[in-house]
Every structure is written in C-alpha cells, then in structure tokens.
Coordinates of C-alpha atoms and ligand atoms in Angstrom, one line a residue:
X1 CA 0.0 0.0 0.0
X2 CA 1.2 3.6 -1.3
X3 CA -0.9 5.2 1.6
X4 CA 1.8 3.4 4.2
X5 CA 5.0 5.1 2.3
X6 CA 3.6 8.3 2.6
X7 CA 2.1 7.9 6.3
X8 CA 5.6 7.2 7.2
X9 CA 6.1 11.2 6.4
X10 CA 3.7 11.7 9.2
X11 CA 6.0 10.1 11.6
X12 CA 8.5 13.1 10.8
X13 CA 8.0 16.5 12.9
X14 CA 7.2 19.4 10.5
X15 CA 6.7 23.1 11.1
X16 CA 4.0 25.3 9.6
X17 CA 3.7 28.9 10.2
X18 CA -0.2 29.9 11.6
X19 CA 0.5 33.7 11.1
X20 CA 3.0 36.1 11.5
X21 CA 4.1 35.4 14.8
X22 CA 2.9 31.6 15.4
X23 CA 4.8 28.3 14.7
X24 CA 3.1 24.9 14.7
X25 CA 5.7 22.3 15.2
X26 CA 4.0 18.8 14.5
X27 CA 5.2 16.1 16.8
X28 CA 8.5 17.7 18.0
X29 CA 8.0 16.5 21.3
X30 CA 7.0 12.4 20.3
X31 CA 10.7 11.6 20.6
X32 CA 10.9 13.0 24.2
X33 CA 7.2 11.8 25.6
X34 CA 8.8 9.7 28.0
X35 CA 10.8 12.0 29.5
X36 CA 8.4 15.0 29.7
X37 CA 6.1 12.5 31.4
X38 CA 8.8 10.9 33.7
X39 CA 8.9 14.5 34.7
X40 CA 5.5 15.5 35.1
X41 CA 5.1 12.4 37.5
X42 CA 7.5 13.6 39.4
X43 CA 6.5 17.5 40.1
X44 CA 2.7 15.9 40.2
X45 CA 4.1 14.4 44.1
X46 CA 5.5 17.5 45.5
X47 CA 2.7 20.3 43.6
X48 CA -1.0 17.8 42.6
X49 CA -3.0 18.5 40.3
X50 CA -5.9 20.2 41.8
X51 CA -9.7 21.9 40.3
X52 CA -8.7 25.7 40.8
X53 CA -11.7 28.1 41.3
X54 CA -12.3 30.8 39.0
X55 CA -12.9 34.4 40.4
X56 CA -16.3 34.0 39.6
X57 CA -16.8 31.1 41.7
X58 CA -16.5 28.5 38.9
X59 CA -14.5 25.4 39.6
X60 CA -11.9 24.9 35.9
X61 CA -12.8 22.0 34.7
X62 CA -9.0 20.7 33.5
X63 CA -6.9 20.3 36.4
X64 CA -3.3 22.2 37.3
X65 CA -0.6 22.3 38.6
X66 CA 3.2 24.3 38.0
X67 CA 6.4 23.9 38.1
X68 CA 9.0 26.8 38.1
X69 CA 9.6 30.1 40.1
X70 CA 6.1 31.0 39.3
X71 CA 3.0 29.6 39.1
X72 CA -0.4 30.8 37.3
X73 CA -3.3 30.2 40.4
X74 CA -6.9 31.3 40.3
X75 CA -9.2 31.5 43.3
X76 CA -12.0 33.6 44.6
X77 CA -9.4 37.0 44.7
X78 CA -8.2 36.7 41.2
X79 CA -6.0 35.4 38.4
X80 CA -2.6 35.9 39.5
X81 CA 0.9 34.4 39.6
X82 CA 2.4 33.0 42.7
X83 CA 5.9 32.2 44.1
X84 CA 4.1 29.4 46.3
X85 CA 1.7 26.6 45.7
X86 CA -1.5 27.8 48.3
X87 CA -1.9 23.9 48.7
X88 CA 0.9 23.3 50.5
X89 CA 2.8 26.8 51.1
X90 CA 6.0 25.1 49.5
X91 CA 7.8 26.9 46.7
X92 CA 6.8 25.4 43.2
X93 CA 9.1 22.8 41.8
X94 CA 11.6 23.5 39.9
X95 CA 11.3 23.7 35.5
X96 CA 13.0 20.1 34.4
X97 CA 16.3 20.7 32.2
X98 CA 14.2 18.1 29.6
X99 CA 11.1 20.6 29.9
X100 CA 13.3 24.1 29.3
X101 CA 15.5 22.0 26.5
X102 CA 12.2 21.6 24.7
X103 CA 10.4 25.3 25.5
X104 CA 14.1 26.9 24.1
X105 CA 14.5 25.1 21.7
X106 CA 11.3 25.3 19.8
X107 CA 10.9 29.4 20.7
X108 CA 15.0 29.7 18.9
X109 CA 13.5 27.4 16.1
X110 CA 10.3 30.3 15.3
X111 CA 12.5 33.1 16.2
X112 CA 12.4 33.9 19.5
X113 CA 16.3 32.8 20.1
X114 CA 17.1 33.4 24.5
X115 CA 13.4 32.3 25.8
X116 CA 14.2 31.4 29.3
X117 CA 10.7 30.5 30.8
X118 CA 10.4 31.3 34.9
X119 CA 6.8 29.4 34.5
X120 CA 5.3 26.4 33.7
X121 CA 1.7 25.7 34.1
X122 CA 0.3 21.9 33.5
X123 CA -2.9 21.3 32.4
X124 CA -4.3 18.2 32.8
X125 CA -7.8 17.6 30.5
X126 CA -10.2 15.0 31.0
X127 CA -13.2 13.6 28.8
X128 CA -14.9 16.6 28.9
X129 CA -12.9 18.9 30.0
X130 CA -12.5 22.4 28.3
X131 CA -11.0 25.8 28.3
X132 CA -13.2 28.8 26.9
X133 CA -12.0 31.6 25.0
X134 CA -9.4 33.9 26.7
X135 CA -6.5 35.8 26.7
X136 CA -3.2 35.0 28.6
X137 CA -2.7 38.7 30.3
X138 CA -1.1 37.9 34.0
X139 CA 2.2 38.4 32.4
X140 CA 4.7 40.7 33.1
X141 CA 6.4 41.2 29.9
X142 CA 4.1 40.4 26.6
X143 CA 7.7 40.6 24.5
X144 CA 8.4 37.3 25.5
X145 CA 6.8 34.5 23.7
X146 CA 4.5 31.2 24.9
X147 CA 5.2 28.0 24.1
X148 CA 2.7 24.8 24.2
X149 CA 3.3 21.4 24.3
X150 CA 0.4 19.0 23.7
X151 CA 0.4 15.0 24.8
X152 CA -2.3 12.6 25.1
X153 CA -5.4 12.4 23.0
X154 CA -6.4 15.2 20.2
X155 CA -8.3 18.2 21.1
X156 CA -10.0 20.7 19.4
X157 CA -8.0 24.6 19.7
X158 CA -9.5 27.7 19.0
X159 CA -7.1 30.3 17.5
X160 CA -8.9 33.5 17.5
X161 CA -8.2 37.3 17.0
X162 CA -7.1 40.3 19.0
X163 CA -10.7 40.4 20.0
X164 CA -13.1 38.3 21.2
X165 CA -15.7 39.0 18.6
X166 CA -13.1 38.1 15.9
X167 CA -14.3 34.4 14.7
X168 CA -11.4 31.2 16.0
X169 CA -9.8 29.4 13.7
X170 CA -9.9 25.7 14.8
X171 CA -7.1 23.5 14.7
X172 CA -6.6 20.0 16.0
X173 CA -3.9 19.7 18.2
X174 CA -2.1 16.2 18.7
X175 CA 0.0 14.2 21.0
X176 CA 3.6 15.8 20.7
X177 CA 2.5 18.9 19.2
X178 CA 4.6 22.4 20.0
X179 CA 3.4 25.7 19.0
X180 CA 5.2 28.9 19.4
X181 CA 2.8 32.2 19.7
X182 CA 4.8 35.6 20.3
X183 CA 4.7 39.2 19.0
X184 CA 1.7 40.4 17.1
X185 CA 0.2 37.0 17.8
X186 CA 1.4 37.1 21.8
X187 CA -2.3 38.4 22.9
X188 CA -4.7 36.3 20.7
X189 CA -7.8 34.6 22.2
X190 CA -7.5 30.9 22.2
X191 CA -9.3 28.4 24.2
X192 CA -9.7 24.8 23.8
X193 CA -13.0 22.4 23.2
X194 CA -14.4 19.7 25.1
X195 CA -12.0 16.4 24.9
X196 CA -13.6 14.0 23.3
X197 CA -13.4 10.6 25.1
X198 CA -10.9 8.0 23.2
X199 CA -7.0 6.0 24.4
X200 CA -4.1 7.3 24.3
X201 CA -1.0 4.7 24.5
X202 CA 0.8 6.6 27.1
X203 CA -1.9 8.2 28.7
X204 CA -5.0 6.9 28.6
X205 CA -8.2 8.7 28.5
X206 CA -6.2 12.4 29.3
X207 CA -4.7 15.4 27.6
X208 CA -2.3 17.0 28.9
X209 CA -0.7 20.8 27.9
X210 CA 2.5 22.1 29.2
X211 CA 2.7 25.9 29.0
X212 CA 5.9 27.9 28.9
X213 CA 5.8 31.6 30.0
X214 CA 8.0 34.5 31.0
X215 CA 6.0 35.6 33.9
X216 CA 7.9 38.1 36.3
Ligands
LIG1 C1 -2.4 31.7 21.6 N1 -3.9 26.3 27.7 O1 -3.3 27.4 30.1 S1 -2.0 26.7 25.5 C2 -3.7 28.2 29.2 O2 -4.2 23.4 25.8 C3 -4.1 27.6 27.9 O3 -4.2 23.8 27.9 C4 -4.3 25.7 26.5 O4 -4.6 28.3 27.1 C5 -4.2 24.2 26.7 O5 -3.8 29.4 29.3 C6 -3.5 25.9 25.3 C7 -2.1 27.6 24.0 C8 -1.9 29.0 24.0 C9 -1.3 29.7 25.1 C10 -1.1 31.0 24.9 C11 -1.5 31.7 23.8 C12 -2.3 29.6 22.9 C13 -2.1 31.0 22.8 C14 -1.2 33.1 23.6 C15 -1.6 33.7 22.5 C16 -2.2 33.0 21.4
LIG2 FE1 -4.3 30.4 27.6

C-alpha cells in the first residue's frame, strides 16, 4: 500500500507557520514523551494537580498544577501568579532541564532565540474537560513568547483574534505537538474544546498541555 509510504512522512516533525508570529511544530516532542512524562510524575508528588476556582466562583474544569519560580493560580481574589503553591505553602518545583530544553528550543527554532521560561503551568484535561475563550494577560512582559506542548489524546484549539468577537480558527492539536505564539500574535484569544473521550497509549483517556511563560 502507497498510503503506508507516505504515512511514514507523518511520523517526521514538521513546522507550519499559523500567522506572523505563530509556529506549529508537528510532533517535535514524540521523541521526548517519556521524558516529559517521567517529569511531570514527578512535580505531580510534590505540587498535585488540583480543580482551581475561578474568580467568579466556577470550579476549571481541566486540572493544574506548575512547576518553576512562578506559578499561574486562580481562586476567589483573582487570576494571579504566585511564588508558592497555596496547597501546601512550598515553593513550586523547579522547571526540568528536559522541559526548558524543549520550550528553548522550539521558541530559537520560530525566532524567538534566548526564551528562558520562569513558568510552567500543567494542564491536565479529561473527557470533557474544556477551556473557553481567553487571553493569557497575567504576564509581566508580553515581548516574551508562549510556548505549548500537547500529549495525550487530540483536542480541538480555537485560534482566535485580537478580539473576542473576531471568529477562531480551529485546529486540532495532537500528541507531541509544539506551538510557538509571540509578537503580534502574543495576545490572541485561544481556548480549547471539550475532549472528546478516546485511548491514548501513554496516557490513557487524558490530555495533557505544558505551558511555557515568561511571567515576572
Ligand atoms: C495563543 N492552555 O493554560 S496553550 C492556558 O491546551 C491555555 O491547555 C491551552 O490556554 C491548553 O492558558 C492551550 C495555548 C496557548 C497559550 C497562549 C497563547 C495559545 C495562545 C497566547 C496567544 C495565542
Ligand atoms: Fe491560555
């Protein structure tokens, strides 16, 4: 069969550019996977994963957690980062080399050479789990780019506008998927759709998103 010489293409990362600032790097992260999740096993026993509360009152429905000197928490005062995990009052783990490899790496590779992340929030999705439309605005310093790392099952991302009127773009992101979004792009809405319920070989029935940020 032709169709299995030409899936073997698919095994290969590629990079397409979403706009003037945004990189989609297909599957660079596949050939690290166990690594990143060697990692994330280990920051998930010192900082869990844990429902935050929105300001609103609403309880997120993926679940969180951070490594690095800050970390992104919501609860009935605000959005806000924090040097400290309110759980447990300890200071957040630290980023692992194989996580800030990865983040540099892909940023240098979309033109955003010297991103040195002091955040790392984990998002972990399950069936059903979903992330409305939003900007990411706690930041210090828009100039530095954010970088996402997908793994687990496929979800549906909304890649909107400047505004939140401004239609998404949907995109399906997949396990091992790295996307770069800086400058004009740095401020886009974006959210990300219900997962749909399916088995990932390393994870099971779960998604989740590692994202880098320059926060202080
Ligand atoms: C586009 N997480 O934690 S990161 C978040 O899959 C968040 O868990 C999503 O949005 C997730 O805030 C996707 C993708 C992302 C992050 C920042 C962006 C997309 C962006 C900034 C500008 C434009
Ligand atoms: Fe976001």
């Amino acid at each position: 069969m032709t169709a299995d010489l030409f899936g073997a293409q698919d095994d290969q990362p590629w990079a397409e550019h979403l706009s003037a600032g945004t990189v989609w790097h297909h599957g660079l992260a596949v050939k690290h996977e166990v690594q990143l999740m060697t990692a994330i096993a280990d920051i998930e026993r010192q900082a869990g994963f844990r429902h935050m509360v929105t300001p609103g009152g609403f309880r997120m429905s993926a679940a969180m957690t951070n490594c690095g000197q800050f970390g992104w928490v919501t609860d009935q005062g605000g959005y806000r980062y924090a040097e400290s995990d309110p759980q447990t009052g300890k200071v957040w783990p630290d980023i692992p080399e194989c996580f800030l490899t990865l983040a540099s790496a892909a940023a240098a590779q979309s033109g955003y050479p010297g991103f040195q992340p002091d955040a790392c929030l984990i998002n972990r999705y399950e069936v059903g789990s979903r992330m409305s439309l939003h900007q990411d605005k706690n930041e210090q310093d828009f100039s530095a780019p954010i970088v996402s790392v997908s793994l687990g099952l496929p979800v549906q991302f909304q890649f909107g506008g400047l505004t939140r009127k401004e239609r998404p773009a949907r995109l399906t992101l997949e396990h091992g998927d790295v996307i770069v979004w800086g400058g004009p792009d740095r401020l886009r809405y974006h959210g990300v759709g219900a997962l749909k319920s399916g088995e990932h070989r390393l994870l099971g029935a779960c998604r989740i998103n590692l994202t880098f940020r320059k926060a202080g």
